[in-house]
Amino acid sequence: MVDSLDLAKAIAGCGGDARQLPATIKRYEKDMLTRGEQFAQKSWKKLEGHFIAHAGEEMAQRVLGKK
């Protein structure tokens, strides 16, 4: 939802000048992809953590505050 709001703000910031749209959208996409990459990396780490051989033991240690 944040992406939609950011895009709407970017488009509104063009002030009705359609010539500004391509550059505005490129800036928006760059920011969106950077943010998306951060979340993708975080998700990948969590996924790996669930499927390694000793995942259950590591999770138990975290829950118990030992790791």
Backbone as a chain_set.jsonl record, in Angstrom:
{"seq": "MVDSLDLAKAIAGCGGDARQLPATIKRYEKDMLTRGEQFAQKSWKKLEGHFIAHAGEEMAQRVLGKK", "coords": {"N": [[0.82, -1.192, 0.0], [2.023, 1.159, 0.62], [3.602, 1.586, -1.588], [1.689, 2.24, -3.546], [0.674, 4.632, -2.523], [2.995, 6.221, -2.558], [3.448, 6.322, -5.335], [1.127, 7.654, -6.193], [1.5, 10.134, -4.929], [3.814, 10.965, -6.245], [2.926, 11.209, -8.896], [0.942, 13.168, -8.56], [2.604, 15.222, -7.856], [3.567, 16.071, -10.25], [2.008, 18.049, -11.145], [0.088, 18.088, -13.196], [1.519, 18.167, -15.529], [2.191, 16.241, -18.057], [4.562, 15.671, -19.327], [6.446, 15.354, -17.402], [5.973, 12.915, -16.31], [7.36, 10.424, -17.224], [10.049, 10.636, -16.132], [9.422, 10.999, -13.463], [8.132, 8.602, -12.832], [10.229, 6.817, -13.244], [11.951, 7.551, -11.136], [10.332, 6.882, -8.968], [10.1, 4.081, -9.404], [12.748, 3.276, -9.039], [13.161, 3.811, -6.303], [11.176, 2.126, -5.256], [12.06, -0.422, -6.076], [14.467, -0.61, -4.692], [13.563, -0.629, -2.049], [11.992, -2.929, -2.18], [13.946, -4.873, -2.652], [15.282, -4.912, -0.208], [13.299, -5.996, 1.484], [12.964, -8.455, 0.223], [15.436, -9.694, 0.667], [15.392, -9.917, 3.455], [13.189, -11.632, 3.752], [14.192, -13.9, 2.458], [16.28, -14.664, 4.172], [14.8, -15.368, 6.441], [13.329, -17.502, 5.387], [15.386, -19.338, 4.787], [16.21, -19.82, 7.391], [14.127, -21.343, 8.377], [14.309, -23.749, 7.084], [16.778, -25.018, 7.357], [18.868, -27.707, 8.557], [18.965, -27.763, 11.406], [16.963, -26.053, 12.232], [14.738, -26.036, 13.979], [15.883, -26.324, 16.534], [17.459, -23.985, 16.653], [15.443, -22.029, 16.567], [14.098, -22.585, 18.937], [16.094, -21.893, 20.769], [16.254, -19.144, 20.306], [13.7, -18.332, 21.125], [13.839, -18.953, 23.792], [15.617, -17.097, 24.548], [18.322, -17.528, 24.415], [19.941, -17.099, 22.317]], "CA": [[0.0, 0.0, 0.0], [2.922, 2.313, 0.635], [4.014, 1.82, -2.971], [0.596, 2.939, -4.231], [0.63, 6.001, -2.012], [4.168, 6.924, -3.088], [3.231, 6.581, -6.756], [0.1, 8.697, -6.3], [2.125, 11.415, -4.567], [4.746, 11.332, -7.311], [2.133, 11.665, -10.047], [0.332, 14.449, -8.185], [3.676, 16.211, -7.838], [3.834, 16.542, -11.615], [1.181, 19.234, -11.357], [-0.658, 18.025, -14.445], [2.435, 18.217, -16.673], [2.428, 14.857, -18.468], [5.956, 15.502, -19.773], [7.247, 14.985, -16.237], [5.628, 11.565, -15.857], [8.379, 9.377, -17.385], [11.135, 10.795, -15.156], [8.834, 10.803, -12.138], [7.892, 7.171, -12.649], [11.546, 6.172, -13.1], [12.417, 7.788, -9.76], [9.48, 6.06, -8.102], [10.468, 2.677, -9.582], [14.059, 3.065, -8.425], [12.937, 3.745, -4.853], [10.371, 0.945, -4.971], [12.89, -1.609, -6.241], [15.42, -0.63, -3.578], [12.8, -1.057, -0.872], [11.607, -4.318, -2.415], [15.146, -5.699, -2.486], [15.521, -5.052, 1.23], [12.319, -6.937, 2.024], [13.238, -9.771, -0.357], [16.579, -10.261, 1.389], [14.924, -10.277, 4.801], [12.336, -12.809, 3.593], [15.041, -15.037, 2.109], [16.969, -15.095, 5.395], [13.808, -16.054, 7.281], [13.027, -18.768, 4.729], [16.521, -20.223, 5.032], [16.196, -20.17, 8.802], [13.099, -22.344, 8.657], [14.535, -25.007, 6.385], [18.077, -25.632, 7.598], [18.743, -28.967, 9.297], [18.778, -27.55, 12.84], [16.114, -24.865, 12.369], [13.902, -26.124, 15.176], [16.722, -26.063, 17.705], [17.816, -22.56, 16.658], [14.266, -21.241, 16.915], [13.865, -22.788, 20.367], [17.099, -21.107, 21.482], [15.861, -17.727, 20.208], [12.514, -18.137, 21.959], [14.283, -19.023, 25.185], [16.517, -15.973, 24.784], [19.695, -18.013, 24.534], [20.678, -16.807, 21.087]], "C": [[0.864, 1.257, 0.0], [3.364, 2.635, -0.784], [2.948, 2.603, -3.733], [0.523, 4.398, -3.808], [1.803, 6.819, -2.552], [3.994, 7.264, -4.564], [2.202, 7.691, -6.954], [0.677, 10.07, -5.975], [3.069, 11.891, -5.666], [3.998, 11.881, -8.524], [1.497, 13.015, -9.75], [1.37, 15.564, -8.193], [4.047, 16.734, -9.211], [2.996, 17.773, -11.949], [0.44, 19.252, -12.679], [0.21, 18.077, -15.686], [2.84, 16.792, -17.047], [3.862, 14.621, -18.928], [6.865, 15.075, -18.623], [7.032, 13.531, -15.801], [6.733, 10.523, -16.049], [9.508, 9.462, -16.35], [10.629, 10.548, -13.737], [8.631, 9.324, -11.854], [9.212, 6.419, -12.501], [12.093, 6.35, -11.686], [11.636, 6.923, -8.773], [9.895, 4.589, -8.187], [11.807, 2.364, -8.926], [13.911, 2.92, -6.91], [12.182, 2.472, -4.466], [11.222, -0.323, -5.06], [13.927, -1.728, -5.133], [14.736, -1.147, -2.321], [12.407, -2.534, -1.003], [12.767, -5.276, -2.219], [15.437, -5.939, -1.01], [14.563, -6.076, 1.847], [12.544, -8.346, 1.481], [14.396, -10.448, 0.367], [16.171, -10.716, 2.788], [14.067, -11.546, 4.739], [13.167, -14.053, 3.303], [15.767, -15.57, 3.349], [16.015, -15.859, 6.311], [13.475, -17.43, 6.698], [14.144, -19.777, 4.97], [16.52, -20.71, 6.481], [15.188, -21.245, 9.153], [13.433, -23.711, 8.075], [15.934, -25.588, 6.532], [17.889, -26.83, 8.527], [18.417, -28.758, 10.772], [17.895, -26.326, 13.133], [15.286, -24.887, 13.65], [14.678, -25.797, 16.438], [17.094, -24.582, 17.791], [16.629, -21.696, 17.062], [13.97, -21.371, 18.414], [14.845, -21.954, 21.191], [16.749, -19.616, 21.453], [14.68, -17.434, 21.121], [12.896, -18.119, 23.438], [15.267, -17.911, 25.542], [17.97, -16.373, 24.926], [20.528, -17.715, 23.302], [20.312, -15.447, 20.57]], "O": [[0.481, 2.287, -0.553], [3.49, 3.803, -1.153], [3.271, 3.526, -4.481], [0.332, 5.288, -4.637], [1.631, 7.969, -2.956], [4.348, 8.36, -4.998], [2.391, 8.571, -7.794], [0.383, 11.052, -6.657], [3.118, 13.081, -5.978], [4.393, 12.893, -9.103], [1.512, 13.908, -10.597], [1.054, 16.714, -8.499], [4.761, 17.73, -9.327], [3.261, 18.456, -12.938], [0.188, 20.324, -13.23], [-0.315, 18.035, -16.799], [3.729, 16.209, -16.426], [4.33, 13.483, -18.92], [7.93, 14.501, -18.848], [7.813, 12.987, -15.02], [7.025, 9.789, -15.106], [9.876, 8.447, -15.759], [11.328, 9.957, -12.914], [8.927, 8.852, -10.756], [9.301, 5.479, -11.711], [12.635, 5.41, -11.104], [12.206, 6.316, -7.867], [10.028, 3.923, -7.16], [11.975, 1.303, -8.325], [14.477, 2.004, -6.312], [12.511, 1.823, -3.473], [11.111, -1.202, -4.206], [14.232, -2.833, -4.684], [15.274, -2.002, -1.617], [12.486, -3.289, -0.034], [12.591, -6.368, -1.679], [15.796, -7.048, -0.615], [14.978, -6.922, 2.64], [12.338, -9.325, 2.198], [14.338, -11.645, 0.648], [16.574, -11.789, 3.24], [14.209, -12.433, 5.581], [12.888, -15.129, 3.831], [15.856, -16.781, 3.549], [16.387, -16.881, 6.887], [13.353, -18.407, 7.437], [13.884, -20.93, 5.315], [16.799, -21.878, 6.752], [15.375, -21.98, 10.123], [12.897, -24.724, 8.524], [16.243, -26.582, 5.875], [16.866, -26.945, 9.203], [17.642, -29.533, 11.332], [18.065, -25.655, 14.151], [15.152, -23.866, 14.325], [14.188, -25.077, 17.309], [17.052, -23.99, 18.87], [16.787, -20.737, 17.818], [13.632, -20.389, 19.075], [14.46, -21.371, 22.204], [16.924, -18.911, 22.447], [14.656, -16.413, 21.809], [12.336, -17.357, 24.226], [15.698, -17.796, 26.689], [18.766, -15.629, 25.5], [21.712, -18.052, 23.261], [20.83, -15.018, 19.539]]}, "num_chains": 1, "name": "protein.A"}
